[in-house]
């Protein structure tokens, strides 16, 4: 056993789902599980004037969060090596530092903070674009395994494809590779009704097939379903998520951690996916697919 998966917890239902997913993934990869909770008034958006009054209770709460998360992981996977870590500081910054030596960072889609009412919390969005390893954001878990991984890709998606093919190979799952081709911005053409449109679409399909071939050669055991369609990438990938155990997308996020910068496709999939989403930056792909 070499390495670990890190999961961030805050006591929320979404974090509990993240622990379940991370425990299962750690067993699949023969890794340990590290559960991290960030304690402090900043973690819960509590005004400074209340800090002294609540600090002791936050310490107690933090300890209980870690105990419950560890117990959940051990119930889920009784033989999984688990350790817990309590940190203080700004949540996104602390978890990013914890991700430096992790194979993957797993987070709930939203927590208990003031900015967590949307489908994706601010911490998850920030880390998905900037963590040094692949980040898996867990919504509701599928009731049963479907045996399928979905990946959105284009000519610049080597990181996402590397991760997705390795994950499908590891699980013995089929891989649905989704490439959405956007037709010209101003076009009266309809697929199947105009030769020029059909030629453009066929050229796009051919390029996508060539992109996939490199990864097919590396993972001959993986059954690949090519899904090359005209239209928007977010809509196509989110439709594929309905039959998948995991969706994989790339990220070209740049800028400071506080900017929470994600590409429009990654952000759209995080908000619309019906299963957990792995966001893979180029520098993170080799880490996440190596174990």
CSV table of C-alpha atoms in Angstrom, one decimal:
chain,number,residue,atom,x,y,z
A,1,UNK,CA,0.0,0.0,0.0
A,2,UNK,CA,1.5,3.3,-1.1
A,3,UNK,CA,-0.3,6.7,-0.7
A,4,UNK,CA,-3.7,7.8,0.4
A,5,UNK,CA,-6.9,9.4,-0.6
A,6,UNK,CA,-7.9,12.5,1.3
A,7,UNK,CA,-11.5,13.4,2.1
A,8,UNK,CA,-12.6,16.7,3.6
A,9,UNK,CA,-15.5,16.6,6.1
A,10,UNK,CA,-17.6,19.1,7.9
A,11,UNK,CA,-20.4,17.0,9.4
A,12,UNK,CA,-22.9,17.7,6.5
A,13,UNK,CA,-24.8,15.0,4.7
A,14,UNK,CA,-22.8,15.7,1.5
A,15,UNK,CA,-19.6,15.1,3.4
A,16,UNK,CA,-20.9,11.8,4.6
A,17,UNK,CA,-21.5,10.7,1.0
A,18,UNK,CA,-17.9,11.9,0.2
A,19,UNK,CA,-16.6,9.6,2.9
A,20,UNK,CA,-18.5,6.6,1.5
A,21,UNK,CA,-17.2,7.3,-2.0
A,22,UNK,CA,-13.6,7.9,-0.8
A,23,UNK,CA,-13.6,4.7,1.3
A,24,UNK,CA,-14.7,2.6,-1.6
A,25,UNK,CA,-12.2,4.2,-3.9
A,26,UNK,CA,-9.3,3.7,-1.5
A,27,UNK,CA,-10.1,0.0,-1.4
A,28,UNK,CA,-10.2,-0.2,-5.2
A,29,UNK,CA,-6.8,1.4,-5.4
A,30,UNK,CA,-5.3,-0.3,-2.3
A,31,UNK,CA,-4.7,3.0,-0.6
A,32,UNK,CA,-5.2,4.3,2.9
A,33,UNK,CA,-7.9,6.9,3.7
A,34,UNK,CA,-7.1,10.2,5.4
A,35,UNK,CA,-10.1,12.2,6.8
A,36,UNK,CA,-9.5,15.9,7.3
A,37,UNK,CA,-11.6,18.4,9.2
A,38,UNK,CA,-10.7,22.1,9.3
A,39,UNK,CA,-11.7,23.7,12.6
A,40,UNK,CA,-12.1,27.4,13.4
A,41,UNK,CA,-14.5,30.3,13.2
A,42,UNK,CA,-13.5,30.9,9.5
A,43,UNK,CA,-14.6,27.4,8.6
A,44,UNK,CA,-18.2,28.1,9.5
A,45,UNK,CA,-18.4,31.8,8.5
A,46,UNK,CA,-18.9,32.9,12.1
A,47,UNK,CA,-18.2,36.6,12.7
A,48,UNK,CA,-15.1,37.4,14.7
A,49,UNK,CA,-17.0,39.0,17.5
A,50,UNK,CA,-18.5,35.6,18.3
A,51,UNK,CA,-15.1,33.8,18.2
A,52,UNK,CA,-14.4,33.6,21.9
A,53,UNK,CA,-17.9,32.5,22.7
A,54,UNK,CA,-18.0,29.6,20.3
A,55,UNK,CA,-14.4,28.5,20.2
A,56,UNK,CA,-14.7,25.8,22.8
A,57,UNK,CA,-17.9,24.3,21.3
A,58,UNK,CA,-16.2,24.3,17.9
A,59,UNK,CA,-13.4,22.2,19.3
A,60,UNK,CA,-15.9,19.7,20.6
A,61,UNK,CA,-17.8,19.8,17.3
A,62,UNK,CA,-14.7,19.2,15.3
A,63,UNK,CA,-13.7,16.2,17.4
A,64,UNK,CA,-17.2,14.7,16.9
A,65,UNK,CA,-17.1,15.3,13.1
A,66,UNK,CA,-13.9,13.3,12.8
A,67,UNK,CA,-15.2,10.5,15.1
A,68,UNK,CA,-18.4,10.1,13.1
A,69,UNK,CA,-16.6,10.2,9.7
A,70,UNK,CA,-14.0,7.6,10.8
A,71,UNK,CA,-16.8,5.4,12.1
A,72,UNK,CA,-18.7,5.7,8.8
A,73,UNK,CA,-15.6,4.8,6.8
A,74,UNK,CA,-14.9,1.8,9.0
A,75,UNK,CA,-18.4,0.6,8.7
A,76,UNK,CA,-18.2,1.0,4.9
A,77,UNK,CA,-14.9,-0.7,4.5
A,78,UNK,CA,-13.9,-2.5,7.8
A,79,UNK,CA,-10.3,-3.4,6.7
A,80,UNK,CA,-9.4,0.0,5.3
A,81,UNK,CA,-6.5,1.9,7.0
A,82,UNK,CA,-8.0,5.2,8.2
A,83,UNK,CA,-6.4,8.2,9.9
A,84,UNK,CA,-7.9,11.5,10.9
A,85,UNK,CA,-6.4,15.0,10.8
A,86,UNK,CA,-7.7,18.1,12.5
A,87,UNK,CA,-6.4,21.4,11.1
A,88,UNK,CA,-7.2,25.1,11.7
A,89,UNK,CA,-7.3,27.8,9.1
A,90,UNK,CA,-9.1,28.8,5.9
A,91,UNK,CA,-10.8,25.7,4.6
A,92,UNK,CA,-9.9,25.9,0.9
A,93,UNK,CA,-6.3,26.8,1.7
A,94,UNK,CA,-5.8,24.0,4.3
A,95,UNK,CA,-7.4,21.3,2.1
A,96,UNK,CA,-5.3,22.4,-0.9
A,97,UNK,CA,-2.2,21.9,1.2
A,98,UNK,CA,-3.5,18.5,2.4
A,99,UNK,CA,-3.9,17.5,-1.3
A,100,UNK,CA,-0.3,18.0,-2.0
A,101,UNK,CA,0.6,14.4,-1.2
A,102,UNK,CA,-2.8,12.8,-1.9
A,103,UNK,CA,-3.7,10.6,-4.8
A,104,UNK,CA,-7.1,12.3,-4.9
A,105,UNK,CA,-9.1,14.8,-2.9
A,106,UNK,CA,-12.8,14.0,-2.3
A,107,UNK,CA,-15.3,16.6,-1.2
A,108,UNK,CA,-19.0,16.8,-0.6
A,109,UNK,CA,-20.8,19.0,-3.2
A,110,UNK,CA,-21.8,21.5,-0.5
A,111,UNK,CA,-21.3,21.9,3.2
A,112,UNK,CA,-22.7,24.0,6.1
A,113,UNK,CA,-21.1,27.3,5.3
A,114,UNK,CA,-22.9,30.5,4.5
A,115,UNK,CA,-22.2,30.2,0.8
A,116,UNK,CA,-23.2,26.5,0.5
A,117,UNK,CA,-26.9,26.8,-0.5
A,118,UNK,CA,-26.2,26.1,-4.2
A,119,UNK,CA,-25.6,22.7,-5.7
A,120,UNK,CA,-21.8,23.3,-5.4
A,121,UNK,CA,-20.3,25.0,-2.4
A,122,UNK,CA,-17.6,27.7,-2.7
A,123,UNK,CA,-14.9,25.4,-1.2
A,124,UNK,CA,-15.6,22.5,-3.6
A,125,UNK,CA,-15.7,24.9,-6.6
A,126,UNK,CA,-12.4,26.5,-5.6
A,127,UNK,CA,-10.5,23.3,-5.0
A,128,UNK,CA,-11.9,21.6,-8.1
A,129,UNK,CA,-10.1,24.3,-10.2
A,130,UNK,CA,-6.9,24.5,-8.2
A,131,UNK,CA,-6.0,21.5,-6.2
A,132,UNK,CA,-2.7,19.7,-7.1
A,133,UNK,CA,-4.4,16.3,-7.5
A,134,UNK,CA,-7.7,15.2,-9.0
A,135,UNK,CA,-10.7,16.4,-7.1
A,136,UNK,CA,-13.9,14.3,-6.8
A,137,UNK,CA,-17.0,16.2,-5.9
A,138,UNK,CA,-19.8,13.9,-4.6
A,139,UNK,CA,-23.4,14.6,-5.0
A,140,UNK,CA,-25.9,11.9,-4.1
A,141,UNK,CA,-24.4,8.4,-4.6
A,142,UNK,CA,-26.0,6.1,-7.1
A,143,UNK,CA,-28.2,3.5,-5.5
A,144,UNK,CA,-26.3,0.8,-7.3
A,145,UNK,CA,-23.2,0.5,-9.4
A,146,UNK,CA,-23.9,1.0,-13.1
A,147,UNK,CA,-20.6,-0.2,-14.4
A,148,UNK,CA,-19.9,2.9,-16.5
A,149,UNK,CA,-17.6,5.9,-16.4
A,150,UNK,CA,-18.3,8.9,-18.5
A,151,UNK,CA,-15.7,11.4,-19.7
A,152,UNK,CA,-16.1,14.6,-21.6
A,153,UNK,CA,-13.2,15.3,-24.0
A,154,UNK,CA,-11.9,17.3,-26.9
A,155,UNK,CA,-8.4,17.6,-28.5
A,156,UNK,CA,-7.0,19.2,-25.3
A,157,UNK,CA,-8.3,16.6,-22.8
A,158,UNK,CA,-5.4,14.3,-22.3
A,159,UNK,CA,-5.5,14.7,-18.5
A,160,UNK,CA,-9.2,13.8,-18.2
A,161,UNK,CA,-8.8,10.9,-20.7
A,162,UNK,CA,-5.8,9.5,-18.8
A,163,UNK,CA,-7.7,9.5,-15.6
A,164,UNK,CA,-10.9,8.2,-17.0
A,165,UNK,CA,-9.3,5.3,-18.9
A,166,UNK,CA,-7.3,4.3,-15.8
A,167,UNK,CA,-10.4,4.4,-13.6
A,168,UNK,CA,-12.5,2.4,-16.0
A,169,UNK,CA,-9.7,-0.2,-16.3
A,170,UNK,CA,-9.4,-0.4,-12.5
A,171,UNK,CA,-13.1,-0.9,-12.0
A,172,UNK,CA,-13.7,-3.2,-15.0
A,173,UNK,CA,-16.2,-0.6,-16.2
A,174,UNK,CA,-17.1,0.5,-19.7
A,175,UNK,CA,-16.2,4.0,-20.7
A,176,UNK,CA,-18.5,6.4,-22.4
A,177,UNK,CA,-16.4,9.1,-24.1
A,178,UNK,CA,-18.5,12.2,-24.9
A,179,UNK,CA,-17.4,14.7,-27.5
A,180,UNK,CA,-19.8,17.6,-28.2
A,181,UNK,CA,-19.2,19.4,-31.4
A,182,UNK,CA,-20.5,23.0,-31.7
A,183,UNK,CA,-21.6,23.8,-35.2
A,184,UNK,CA,-20.8,27.2,-36.7
A,185,UNK,CA,-22.2,30.0,-34.6
A,186,UNK,CA,-24.4,31.2,-37.5
A,187,UNK,CA,-25.6,28.3,-39.5
A,188,UNK,CA,-28.9,27.4,-41.2
A,189,UNK,CA,-27.7,23.8,-41.6
A,190,UNK,CA,-29.3,20.8,-40.0
A,191,UNK,CA,-27.4,17.5,-39.5
A,192,UNK,CA,-28.5,15.0,-42.1
A,193,UNK,CA,-30.1,17.7,-44.3
A,194,UNK,CA,-27.1,19.6,-45.6
A,195,UNK,CA,-23.9,18.1,-47.1
A,196,UNK,CA,-21.6,20.9,-45.8
A,197,UNK,CA,-22.8,20.5,-42.3
A,198,UNK,CA,-22.5,16.7,-42.5
A,199,UNK,CA,-18.9,17.1,-43.8
A,200,UNK,CA,-18.0,19.4,-40.9
A,201,UNK,CA,-19.5,17.0,-38.4
A,202,UNK,CA,-17.7,14.0,-40.0
A,203,UNK,CA,-14.4,15.8,-39.8
A,204,UNK,CA,-15.0,16.6,-36.1
A,205,UNK,CA,-15.9,13.0,-35.4
A,206,UNK,CA,-12.8,11.7,-37.2
A,207,UNK,CA,-10.6,14.0,-35.0
A,208,UNK,CA,-12.3,12.8,-31.9
A,209,UNK,CA,-11.8,9.2,-32.8
A,210,UNK,CA,-8.1,9.8,-33.3
A,211,UNK,CA,-7.8,11.4,-29.9
A,212,UNK,CA,-9.4,8.3,-28.3
A,213,UNK,CA,-7.3,5.8,-30.2
A,214,UNK,CA,-4.1,6.6,-28.2
A,215,UNK,CA,-5.9,5.7,-25.0
A,216,UNK,CA,-7.6,2.7,-26.4
A,217,UNK,CA,-4.2,1.3,-27.3
A,218,UNK,CA,-3.0,1.8,-23.7
A,219,UNK,CA,-6.1,0.3,-22.1
A,220,UNK,CA,-7.2,-2.5,-24.5
A,221,UNK,CA,-9.4,-4.1,-21.8
A,222,UNK,CA,-11.7,-1.1,-21.6
A,223,UNK,CA,-14.8,-1.2,-23.6
A,224,UNK,CA,-15.3,2.3,-25.1
A,225,UNK,CA,-18.6,3.8,-26.2
A,226,UNK,CA,-18.0,6.8,-28.5
A,227,UNK,CA,-20.6,9.4,-28.2
A,228,UNK,CA,-19.9,12.2,-30.6
A,229,UNK,CA,-22.8,14.6,-30.9
A,230,UNK,CA,-23.5,18.2,-32.1
A,231,UNK,CA,-24.5,20.6,-29.4
A,232,UNK,CA,-23.4,21.8,-26.0
A,233,UNK,CA,-20.8,19.9,-24.0
A,234,UNK,CA,-22.4,20.5,-20.6
A,235,UNK,CA,-25.8,19.1,-21.7
A,236,UNK,CA,-24.3,16.1,-23.3
A,237,UNK,CA,-22.1,15.2,-20.4
A,238,UNK,CA,-24.9,15.7,-17.9
A,239,UNK,CA,-27.1,13.4,-19.9
A,240,UNK,CA,-24.4,10.7,-19.8
A,241,UNK,CA,-24.1,11.1,-16.0
A,242,UNK,CA,-27.6,9.6,-15.5
A,243,UNK,CA,-26.2,6.2,-16.4
A,244,UNK,CA,-22.7,6.6,-14.9
A,245,UNK,CA,-20.9,5.9,-11.6
A,246,UNK,CA,-18.5,8.7,-12.2
A,247,UNK,CA,-18.1,11.6,-14.6
A,248,UNK,CA,-14.6,12.9,-15.5
A,249,UNK,CA,-13.9,16.4,-16.9
A,250,UNK,CA,-10.8,18.4,-17.4
A,251,UNK,CA,-10.1,21.8,-15.9
A,252,UNK,CA,-7.9,24.6,-17.3
A,253,UNK,CA,-8.4,26.8,-14.2
A,254,UNK,CA,-5.9,29.5,-13.6
A,255,UNK,CA,-5.3,32.3,-11.2
A,256,UNK,CA,-5.3,32.4,-7.4
A,257,UNK,CA,-7.1,29.9,-5.2
A,258,UNK,CA,-9.5,32.6,-4.0
A,259,UNK,CA,-10.8,33.2,-7.5
A,260,UNK,CA,-12.5,29.7,-7.6
A,261,UNK,CA,-11.9,29.8,-11.4
A,262,UNK,CA,-13.2,26.8,-13.3
A,263,UNK,CA,-13.9,26.4,-17.0
A,264,UNK,CA,-17.5,26.8,-18.1
A,265,UNK,CA,-17.9,23.1,-18.9
A,266,UNK,CA,-16.4,21.9,-15.7
A,267,UNK,CA,-18.5,24.3,-13.6
A,268,UNK,CA,-21.7,23.4,-15.6
A,269,UNK,CA,-21.1,19.6,-15.1
A,270,UNK,CA,-20.4,20.1,-11.4
A,271,UNK,CA,-23.8,21.8,-11.1
A,272,UNK,CA,-25.8,19.4,-13.4
A,273,UNK,CA,-24.3,16.0,-13.0
A,274,UNK,CA,-26.4,13.2,-11.5
A,275,UNK,CA,-23.3,11.3,-10.1
A,276,UNK,CA,-19.9,12.1,-8.6
A,277,UNK,CA,-17.6,14.3,-10.7
A,278,UNK,CA,-13.9,14.1,-11.0
A,279,UNK,CA,-12.2,17.3,-12.1
A,280,UNK,CA,-8.7,16.7,-13.4
A,281,UNK,CA,-6.1,19.4,-14.1
A,282,UNK,CA,-3.2,18.6,-16.4
A,283,UNK,CA,-0.7,18.5,-13.7
A,284,UNK,CA,-2.9,16.3,-11.5
A,285,UNK,CA,-3.7,13.6,-14.0
A,286,UNK,CA,-0.5,11.5,-13.6
A,287,UNK,CA,-0.9,11.6,-9.8
A,288,UNK,CA,-4.5,10.4,-9.9
A,289,UNK,CA,-4.1,7.7,-12.5
A,290,UNK,CA,-0.8,6.2,-11.1
A,291,UNK,CA,-2.2,4.3,-8.2
